[in-house]
Short mmCIF file of C-alpha atoms in Angstrom, two decimals:
data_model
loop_
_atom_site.label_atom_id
_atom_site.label_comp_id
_atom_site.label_asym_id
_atom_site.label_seq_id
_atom_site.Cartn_x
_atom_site.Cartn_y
_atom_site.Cartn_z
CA UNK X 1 -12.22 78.71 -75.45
CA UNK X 2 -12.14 77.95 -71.84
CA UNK X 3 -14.77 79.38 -70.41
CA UNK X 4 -17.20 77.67 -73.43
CA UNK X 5 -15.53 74.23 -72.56
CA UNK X 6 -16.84 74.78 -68.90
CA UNK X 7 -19.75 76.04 -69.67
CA UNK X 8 -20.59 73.28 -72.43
CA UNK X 9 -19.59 71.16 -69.10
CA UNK X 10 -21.30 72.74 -66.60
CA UNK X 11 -24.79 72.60 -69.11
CA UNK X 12 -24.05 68.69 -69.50
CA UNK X 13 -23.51 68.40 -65.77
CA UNK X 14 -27.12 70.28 -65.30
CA UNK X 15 -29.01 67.88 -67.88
CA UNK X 16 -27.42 65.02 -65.99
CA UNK X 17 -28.54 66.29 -63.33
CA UNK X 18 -31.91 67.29 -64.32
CA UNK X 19 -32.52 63.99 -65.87
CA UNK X 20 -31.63 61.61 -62.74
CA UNK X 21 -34.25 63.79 -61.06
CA UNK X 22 -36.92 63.60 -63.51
CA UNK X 23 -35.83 59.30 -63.47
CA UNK X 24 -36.23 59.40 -59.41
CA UNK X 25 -39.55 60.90 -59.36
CA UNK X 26 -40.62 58.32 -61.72
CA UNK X 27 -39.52 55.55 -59.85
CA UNK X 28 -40.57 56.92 -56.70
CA UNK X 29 -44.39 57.64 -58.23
CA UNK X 30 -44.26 54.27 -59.78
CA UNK X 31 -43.37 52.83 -56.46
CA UNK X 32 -46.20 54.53 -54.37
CA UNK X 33 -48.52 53.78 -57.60
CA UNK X 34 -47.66 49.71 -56.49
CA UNK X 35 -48.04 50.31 -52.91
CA UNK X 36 -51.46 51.85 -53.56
CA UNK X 37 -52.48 49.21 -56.09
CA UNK X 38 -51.58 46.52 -53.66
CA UNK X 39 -53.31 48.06 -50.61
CA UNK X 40 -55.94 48.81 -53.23
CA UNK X 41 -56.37 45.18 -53.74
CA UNK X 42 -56.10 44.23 -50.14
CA UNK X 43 -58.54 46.77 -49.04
CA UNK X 44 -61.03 46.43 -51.77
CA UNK X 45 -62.25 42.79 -50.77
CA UNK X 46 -65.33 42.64 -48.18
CA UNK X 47 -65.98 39.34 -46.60
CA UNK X 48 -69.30 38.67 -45.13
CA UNK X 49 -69.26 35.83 -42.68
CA UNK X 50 -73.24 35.32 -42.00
CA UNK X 51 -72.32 33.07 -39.61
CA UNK X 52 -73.12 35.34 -36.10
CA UNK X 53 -75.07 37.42 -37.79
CA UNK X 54 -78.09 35.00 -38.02
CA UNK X 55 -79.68 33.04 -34.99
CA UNK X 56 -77.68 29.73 -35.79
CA UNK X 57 -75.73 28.19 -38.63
CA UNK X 58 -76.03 29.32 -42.71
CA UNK X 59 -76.73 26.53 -45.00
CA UNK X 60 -76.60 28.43 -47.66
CA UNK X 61 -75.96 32.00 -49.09
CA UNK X 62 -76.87 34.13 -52.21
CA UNK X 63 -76.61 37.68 -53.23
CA UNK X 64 -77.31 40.42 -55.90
CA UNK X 65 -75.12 41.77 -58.71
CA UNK X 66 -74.12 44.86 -56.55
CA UNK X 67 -73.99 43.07 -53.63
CA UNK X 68 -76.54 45.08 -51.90
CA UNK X 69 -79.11 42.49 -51.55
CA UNK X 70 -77.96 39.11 -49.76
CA UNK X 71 -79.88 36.27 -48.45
CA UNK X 72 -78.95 33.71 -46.32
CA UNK X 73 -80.57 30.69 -44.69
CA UNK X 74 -80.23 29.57 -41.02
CA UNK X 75 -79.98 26.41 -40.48
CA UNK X 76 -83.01 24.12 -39.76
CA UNK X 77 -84.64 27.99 -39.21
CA UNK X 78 -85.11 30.99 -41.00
CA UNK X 79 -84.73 33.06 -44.07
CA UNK X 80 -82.81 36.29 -44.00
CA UNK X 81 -81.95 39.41 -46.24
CA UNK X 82 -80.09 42.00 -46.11
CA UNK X 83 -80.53 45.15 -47.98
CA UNK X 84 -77.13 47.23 -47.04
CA UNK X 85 -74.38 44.73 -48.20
CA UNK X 86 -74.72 42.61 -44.87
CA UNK X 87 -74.24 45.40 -42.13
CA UNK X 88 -77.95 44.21 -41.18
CA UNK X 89 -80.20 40.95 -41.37
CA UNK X 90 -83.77 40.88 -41.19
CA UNK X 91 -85.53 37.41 -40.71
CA UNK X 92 -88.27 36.04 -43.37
CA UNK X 93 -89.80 34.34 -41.05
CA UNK X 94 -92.49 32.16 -42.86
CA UNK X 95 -89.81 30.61 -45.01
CA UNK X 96 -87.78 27.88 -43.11
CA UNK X 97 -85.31 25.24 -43.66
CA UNK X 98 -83.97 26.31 -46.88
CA UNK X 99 -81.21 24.53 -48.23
CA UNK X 100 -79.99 26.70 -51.30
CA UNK X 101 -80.67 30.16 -52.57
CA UNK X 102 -80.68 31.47 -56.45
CA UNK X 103 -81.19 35.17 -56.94
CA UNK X 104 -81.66 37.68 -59.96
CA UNK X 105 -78.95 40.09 -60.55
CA UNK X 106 -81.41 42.57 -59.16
CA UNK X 107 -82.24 40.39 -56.07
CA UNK X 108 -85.82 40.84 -56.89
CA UNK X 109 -86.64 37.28 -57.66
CA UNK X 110 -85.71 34.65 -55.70
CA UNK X 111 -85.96 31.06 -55.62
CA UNK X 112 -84.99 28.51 -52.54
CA UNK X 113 -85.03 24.78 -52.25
CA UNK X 114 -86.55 23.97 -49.30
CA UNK X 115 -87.69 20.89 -46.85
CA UNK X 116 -91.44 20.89 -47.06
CA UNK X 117 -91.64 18.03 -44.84
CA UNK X 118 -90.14 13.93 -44.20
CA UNK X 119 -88.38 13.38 -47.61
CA UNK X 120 -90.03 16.11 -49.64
CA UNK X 121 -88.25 19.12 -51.20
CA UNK X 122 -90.31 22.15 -52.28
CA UNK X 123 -88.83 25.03 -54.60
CA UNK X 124 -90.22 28.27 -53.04
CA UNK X 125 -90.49 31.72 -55.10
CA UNK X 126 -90.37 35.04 -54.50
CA UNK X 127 -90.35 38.37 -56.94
CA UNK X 128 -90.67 41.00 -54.44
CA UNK X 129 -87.30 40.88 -52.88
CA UNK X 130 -88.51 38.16 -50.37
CA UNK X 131 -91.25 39.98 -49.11
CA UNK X 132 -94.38 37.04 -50.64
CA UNK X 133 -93.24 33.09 -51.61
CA UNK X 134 -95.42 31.07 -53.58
CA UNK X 135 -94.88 27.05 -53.94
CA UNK X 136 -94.23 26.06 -57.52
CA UNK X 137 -93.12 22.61 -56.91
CA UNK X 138 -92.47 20.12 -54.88
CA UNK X 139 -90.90 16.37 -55.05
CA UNK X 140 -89.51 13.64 -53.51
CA UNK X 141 -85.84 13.39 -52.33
CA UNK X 142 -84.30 10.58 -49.94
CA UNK X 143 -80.86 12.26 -49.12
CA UNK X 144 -81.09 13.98 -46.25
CA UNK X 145 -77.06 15.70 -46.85
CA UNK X 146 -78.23 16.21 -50.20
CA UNK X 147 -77.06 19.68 -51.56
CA UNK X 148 -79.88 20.54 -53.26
CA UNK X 149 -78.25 23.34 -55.82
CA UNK X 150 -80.46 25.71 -57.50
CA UNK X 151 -79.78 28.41 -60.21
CA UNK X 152 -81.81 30.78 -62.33
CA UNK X 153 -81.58 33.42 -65.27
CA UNK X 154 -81.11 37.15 -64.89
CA UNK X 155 -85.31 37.14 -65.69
CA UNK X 156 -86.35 34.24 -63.80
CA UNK X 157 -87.54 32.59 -66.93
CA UNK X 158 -84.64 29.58 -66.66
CA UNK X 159 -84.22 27.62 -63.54
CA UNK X 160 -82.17 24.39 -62.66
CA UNK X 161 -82.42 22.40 -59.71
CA UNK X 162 -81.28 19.00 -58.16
CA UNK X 163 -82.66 16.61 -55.71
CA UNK X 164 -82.10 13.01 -56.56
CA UNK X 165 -83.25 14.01 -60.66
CA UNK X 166 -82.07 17.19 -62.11
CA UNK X 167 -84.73 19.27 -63.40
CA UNK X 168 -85.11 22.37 -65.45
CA UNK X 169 -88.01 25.11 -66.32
CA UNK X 170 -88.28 27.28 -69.00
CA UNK X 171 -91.41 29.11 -67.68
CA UNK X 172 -90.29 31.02 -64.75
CA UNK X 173 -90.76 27.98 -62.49
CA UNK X 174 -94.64 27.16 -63.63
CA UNK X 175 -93.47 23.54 -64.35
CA UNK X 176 -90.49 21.71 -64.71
CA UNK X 177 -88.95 18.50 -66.22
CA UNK X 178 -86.07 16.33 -65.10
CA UNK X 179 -83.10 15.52 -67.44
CA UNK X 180 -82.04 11.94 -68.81
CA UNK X 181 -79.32 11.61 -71.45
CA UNK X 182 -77.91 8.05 -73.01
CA UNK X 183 -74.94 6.14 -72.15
CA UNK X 184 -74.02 2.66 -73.79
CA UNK X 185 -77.92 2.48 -74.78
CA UNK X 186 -79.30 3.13 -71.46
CA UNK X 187 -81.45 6.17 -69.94
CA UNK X 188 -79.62 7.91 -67.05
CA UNK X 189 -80.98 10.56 -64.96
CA UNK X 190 -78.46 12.33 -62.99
CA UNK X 191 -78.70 14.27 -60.15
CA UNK X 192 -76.05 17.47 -59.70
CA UNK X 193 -74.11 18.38 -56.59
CA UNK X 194 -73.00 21.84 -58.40
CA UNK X 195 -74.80 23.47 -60.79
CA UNK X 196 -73.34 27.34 -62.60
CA UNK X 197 -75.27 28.90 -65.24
CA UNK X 198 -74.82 32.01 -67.75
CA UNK X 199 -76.86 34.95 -67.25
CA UNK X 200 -79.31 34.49 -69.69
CA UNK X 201 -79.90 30.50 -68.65
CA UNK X 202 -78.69 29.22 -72.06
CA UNK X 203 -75.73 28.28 -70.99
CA UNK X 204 -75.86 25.56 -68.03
CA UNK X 205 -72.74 23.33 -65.77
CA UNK X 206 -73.24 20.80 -63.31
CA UNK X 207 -71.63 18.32 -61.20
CA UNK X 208 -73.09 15.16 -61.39
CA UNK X 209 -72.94 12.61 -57.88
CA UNK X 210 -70.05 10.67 -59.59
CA UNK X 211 -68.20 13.55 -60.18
CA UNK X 212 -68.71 13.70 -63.66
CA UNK X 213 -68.95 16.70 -65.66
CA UNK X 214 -71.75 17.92 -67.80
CA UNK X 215 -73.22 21.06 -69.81
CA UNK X 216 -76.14 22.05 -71.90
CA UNK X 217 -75.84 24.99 -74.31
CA UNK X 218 -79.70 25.45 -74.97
CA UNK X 219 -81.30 26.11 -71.86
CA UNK X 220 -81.44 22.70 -70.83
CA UNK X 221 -83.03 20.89 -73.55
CA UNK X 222 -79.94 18.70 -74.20
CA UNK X 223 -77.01 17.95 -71.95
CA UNK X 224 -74.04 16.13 -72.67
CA UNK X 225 -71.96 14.10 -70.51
CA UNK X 226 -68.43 14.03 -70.46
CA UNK X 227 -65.62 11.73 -70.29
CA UNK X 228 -63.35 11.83 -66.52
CA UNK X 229 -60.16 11.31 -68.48
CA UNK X 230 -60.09 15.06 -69.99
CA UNK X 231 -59.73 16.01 -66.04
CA UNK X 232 -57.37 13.17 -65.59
CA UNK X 233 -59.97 12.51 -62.29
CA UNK X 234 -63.19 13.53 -60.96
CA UNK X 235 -64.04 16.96 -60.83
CA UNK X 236 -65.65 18.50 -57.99
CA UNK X 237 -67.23 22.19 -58.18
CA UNK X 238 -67.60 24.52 -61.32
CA UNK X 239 -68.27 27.81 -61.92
CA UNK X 240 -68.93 30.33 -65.02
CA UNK X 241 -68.72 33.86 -65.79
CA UNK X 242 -71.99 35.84 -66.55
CA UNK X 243 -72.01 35.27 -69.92
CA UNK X 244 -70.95 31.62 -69.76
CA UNK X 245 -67.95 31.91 -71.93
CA UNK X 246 -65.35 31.28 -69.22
CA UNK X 247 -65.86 28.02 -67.26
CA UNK X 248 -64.01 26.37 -64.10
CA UNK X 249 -63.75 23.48 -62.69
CA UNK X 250 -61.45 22.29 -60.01
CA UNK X 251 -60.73 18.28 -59.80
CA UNK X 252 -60.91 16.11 -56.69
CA UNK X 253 -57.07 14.73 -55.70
CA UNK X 254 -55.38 12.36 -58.02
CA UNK X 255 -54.33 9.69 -56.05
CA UNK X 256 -54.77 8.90 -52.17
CA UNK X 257 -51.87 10.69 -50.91
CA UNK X 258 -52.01 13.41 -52.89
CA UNK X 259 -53.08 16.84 -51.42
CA UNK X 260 -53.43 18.67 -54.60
CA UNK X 261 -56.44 20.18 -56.51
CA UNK X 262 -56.02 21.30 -60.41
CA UNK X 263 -57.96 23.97 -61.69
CA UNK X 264 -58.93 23.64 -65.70
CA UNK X 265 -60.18 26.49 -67.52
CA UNK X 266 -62.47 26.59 -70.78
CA UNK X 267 -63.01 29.87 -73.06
CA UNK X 268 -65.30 28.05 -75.08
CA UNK X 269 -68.31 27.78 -73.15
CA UNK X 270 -66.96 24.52 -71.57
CA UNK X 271 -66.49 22.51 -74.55
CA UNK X 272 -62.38 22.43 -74.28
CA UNK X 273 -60.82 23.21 -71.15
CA UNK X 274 -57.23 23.43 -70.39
CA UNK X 275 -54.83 23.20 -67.24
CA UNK X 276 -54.00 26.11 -65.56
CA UNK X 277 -53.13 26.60 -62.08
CA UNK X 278 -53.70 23.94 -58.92
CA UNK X 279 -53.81 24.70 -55.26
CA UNK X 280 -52.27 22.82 -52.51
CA UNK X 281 -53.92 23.54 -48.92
CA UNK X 282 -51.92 24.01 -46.07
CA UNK X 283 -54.16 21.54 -44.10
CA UNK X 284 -53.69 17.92 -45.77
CA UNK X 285 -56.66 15.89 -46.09
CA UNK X 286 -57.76 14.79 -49.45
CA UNK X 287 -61.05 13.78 -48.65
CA UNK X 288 -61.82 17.40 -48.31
CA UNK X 289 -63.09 18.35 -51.97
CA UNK X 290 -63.76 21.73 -53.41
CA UNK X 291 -67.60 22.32 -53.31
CA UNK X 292 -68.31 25.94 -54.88
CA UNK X 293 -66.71 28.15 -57.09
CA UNK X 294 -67.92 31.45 -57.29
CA UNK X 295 -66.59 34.13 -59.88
CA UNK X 296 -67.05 37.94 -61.05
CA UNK X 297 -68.85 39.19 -64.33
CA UNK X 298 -66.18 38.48 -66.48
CA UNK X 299 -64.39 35.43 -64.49
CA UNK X 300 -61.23 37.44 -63.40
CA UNK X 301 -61.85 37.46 -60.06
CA UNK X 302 -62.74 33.69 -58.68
CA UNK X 303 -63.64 32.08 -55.09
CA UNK X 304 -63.28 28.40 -54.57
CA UNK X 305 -64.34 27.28 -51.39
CA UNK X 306 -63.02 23.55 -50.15
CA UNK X 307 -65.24 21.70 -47.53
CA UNK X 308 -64.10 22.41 -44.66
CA UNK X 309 -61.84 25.13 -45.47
CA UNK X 310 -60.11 27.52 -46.26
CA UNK X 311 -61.01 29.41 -49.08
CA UNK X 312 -59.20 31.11 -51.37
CA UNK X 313 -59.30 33.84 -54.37
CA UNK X 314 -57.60 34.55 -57.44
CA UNK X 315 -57.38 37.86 -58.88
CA UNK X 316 -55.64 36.78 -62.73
CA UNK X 317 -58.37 34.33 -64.07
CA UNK X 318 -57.47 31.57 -61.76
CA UNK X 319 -53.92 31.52 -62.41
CA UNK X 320 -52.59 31.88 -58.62
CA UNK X 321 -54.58 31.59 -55.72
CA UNK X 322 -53.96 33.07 -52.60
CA UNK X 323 -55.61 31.69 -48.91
CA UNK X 324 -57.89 34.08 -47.54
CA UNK X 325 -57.06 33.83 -43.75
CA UNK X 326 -59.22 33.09 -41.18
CA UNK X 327 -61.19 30.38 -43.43
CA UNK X 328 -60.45 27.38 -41.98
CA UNK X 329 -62.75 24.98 -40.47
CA UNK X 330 -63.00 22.17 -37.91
CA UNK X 331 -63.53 18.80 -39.41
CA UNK X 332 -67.02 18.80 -38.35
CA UNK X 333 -67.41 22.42 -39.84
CA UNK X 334 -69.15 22.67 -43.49
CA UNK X 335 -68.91 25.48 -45.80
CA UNK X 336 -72.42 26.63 -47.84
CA UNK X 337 -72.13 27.51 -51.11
CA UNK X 338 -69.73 31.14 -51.53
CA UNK X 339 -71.35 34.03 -53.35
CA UNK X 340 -70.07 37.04 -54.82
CA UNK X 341 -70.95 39.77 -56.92
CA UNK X 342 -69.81 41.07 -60.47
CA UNK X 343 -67.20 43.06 -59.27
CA UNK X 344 -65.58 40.69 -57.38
CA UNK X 345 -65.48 42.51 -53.82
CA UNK X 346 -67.61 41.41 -52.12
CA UNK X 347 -68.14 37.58 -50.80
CA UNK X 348 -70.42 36.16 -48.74
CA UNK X 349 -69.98 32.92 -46.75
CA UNK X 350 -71.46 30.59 -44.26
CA UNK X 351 -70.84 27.28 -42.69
CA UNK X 352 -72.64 24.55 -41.17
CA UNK X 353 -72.20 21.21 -38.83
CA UNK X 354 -73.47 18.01 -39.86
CA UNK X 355 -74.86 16.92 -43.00
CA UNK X 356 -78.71 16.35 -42.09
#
């Protein structure tokens, strides 16, 4: 009986001991699992400063769904594109002064706003990956600092664009028509600071110059206008996910000495949006608005750039933000729009001086 009461003891004393084994090994390859997930995540983001890289400042910056292709444009000076995820730049050097870049997921088509000449604004177009550029319009504009935001559909078929009007094509950029809507009885015509569109161009968001936002849901034939009160205040930058389900938009400060910027969310293709983080920079100045947001295919991953700096990325849908260092500017120091690509990990940047 003695001997089988040990023994029953000594096999108990073995599973015990088996089984805290078995539980350390667990936590210790759960452990290194986290460590590699979070160097993983660290590791897996590539930022692309063009500024250095070109032969003066970027205005503004644009790149391909892989991130292979990237363009960028110097300021007051040429195009460039690179074609190895931004190890190396090549100049396009009979396209100059471009203010804003739209590319295909491919990075086959392009379109660029650019100055023509005193107070004109032409829209430029390529579909050989930069290599020929056509003119397909040109207008008047009378803001020199103007942003001059462009956008365009996976096929080219859809483009937006904004000088002083906001206009839209449906025919691959052979013509285009400029956008009024009603208020109170009267015809307005707005002009957008930040315009975000789905993949296929049916689904369009814009910023207009009072900080109002807006959307169309069929490819531009209608917009609607809506209220600053669903914000709370004026909104600043928005952004959308390729298929335009998922929208952002990030508000300018609420009062004067506040320093902090709320980020809304919609899963409705911007009809609704909700409340659902906010970001306080470490360097107060609330005259310093958000100008781009910039997100991955499905709108997990998100960039939001602020004037002068710095910029920052969430990797949960824009519910925490984290500074990415190193992005801070001088006041006198202007970030172009951010870019990314659908994966998330890659992002492209460039800033500028001045506003001319």
């Amino acid at each position: 009986f003695f001997s089988i009461e040990r023994q029953s003891h000594h096999t108990i004393e073995m599973k015990l001991i088996i089984f805290a084994f078995f539980v350390c090994i667990c936590l210790s390859l759960t452990f290194a699992d986290n460590l590699r997930s979070i160097a993983a995540d660290s590791s897996s983001l590539n930022v692309i400063s063009a500024n250095g890289l070109l032969d003066s400042e970027v205005k503004a910056v644009a790149m391909s769904s892989t991130g292979k292709i990237q363009y960028a444009s110097s300021y007051k000076s040429y195009l460039y594109k690179s074609s190895d995820f931004g190890e190396t730049w090549q100049a396009i050097t009979d396209v100059i002064d471009v203010r804003n870049i739209a590319t295909t997921p491919s990075g086959k088509i392009v379109f660029v706003t650019q100055r023509t000449r005193s107070n004109y604004v032409g829209i430029l177009k390529s579909t050989d990956f930069g290599e020929t550029w056509s003119l397909c319009y040109e207008t008047v504009y009378y803001d020199p600092g103007a942003a001059l935001p462009i956008a365009v559909s996976s096929t080219g078929q859809h483009v937006y664009f904004s000088t002083f009007r906001f206009f839209v094509s449906n025919d691959y950029g052979e013509s285009f028509a400029f956008i009024k809507y009603s208020i109170d009885e009267d015809e307005v015509y707005p002009y957008a600071n930040s315009i975000s569109i789905s993949r296929t161009g049916r689904y369009a968001y814009f910023i207009d110059e009072n900080g109002f936002y807006g959307r169309s849901t069929d490819y531009g034939n209608k917009f609607e206008l809506f209220p600053k009160n669903i914000f709370g205040t004026y909104v600043s930058a928005a952004g959308c996910s390729e298929s335009g389900k998922i929208v952002y938009v990030i508000t300018s400060t609420v009062t004067t000495y506040d320093n902090t910027y709320n980020i809304f969310k919609s899963n409705n293709y911007g009809k609704t949006f909700t409340k659902i983080s906010e970001v306080t920079p470490s360097i107060a100045n609330n005259v310093w608005p958000f100008t781009s947001v910039a997100t991955s295919k499905n709108g997990d991953i998100v960039y939001i750039a602020r004037l002068h700096g710095p910029i920052y990325r969430s990797t949960d849908s824009a519910l925490s933000f984290v500074e990415l260092e190193s992005t801070a500017l001088s006041s006198s120091d202007f970030y172009s729009l951010i870019s990314t690509n659908y994966k998330g990990d890659y992002l492209l940047i460039g800033n500028f001086a001045g506003i001319n």
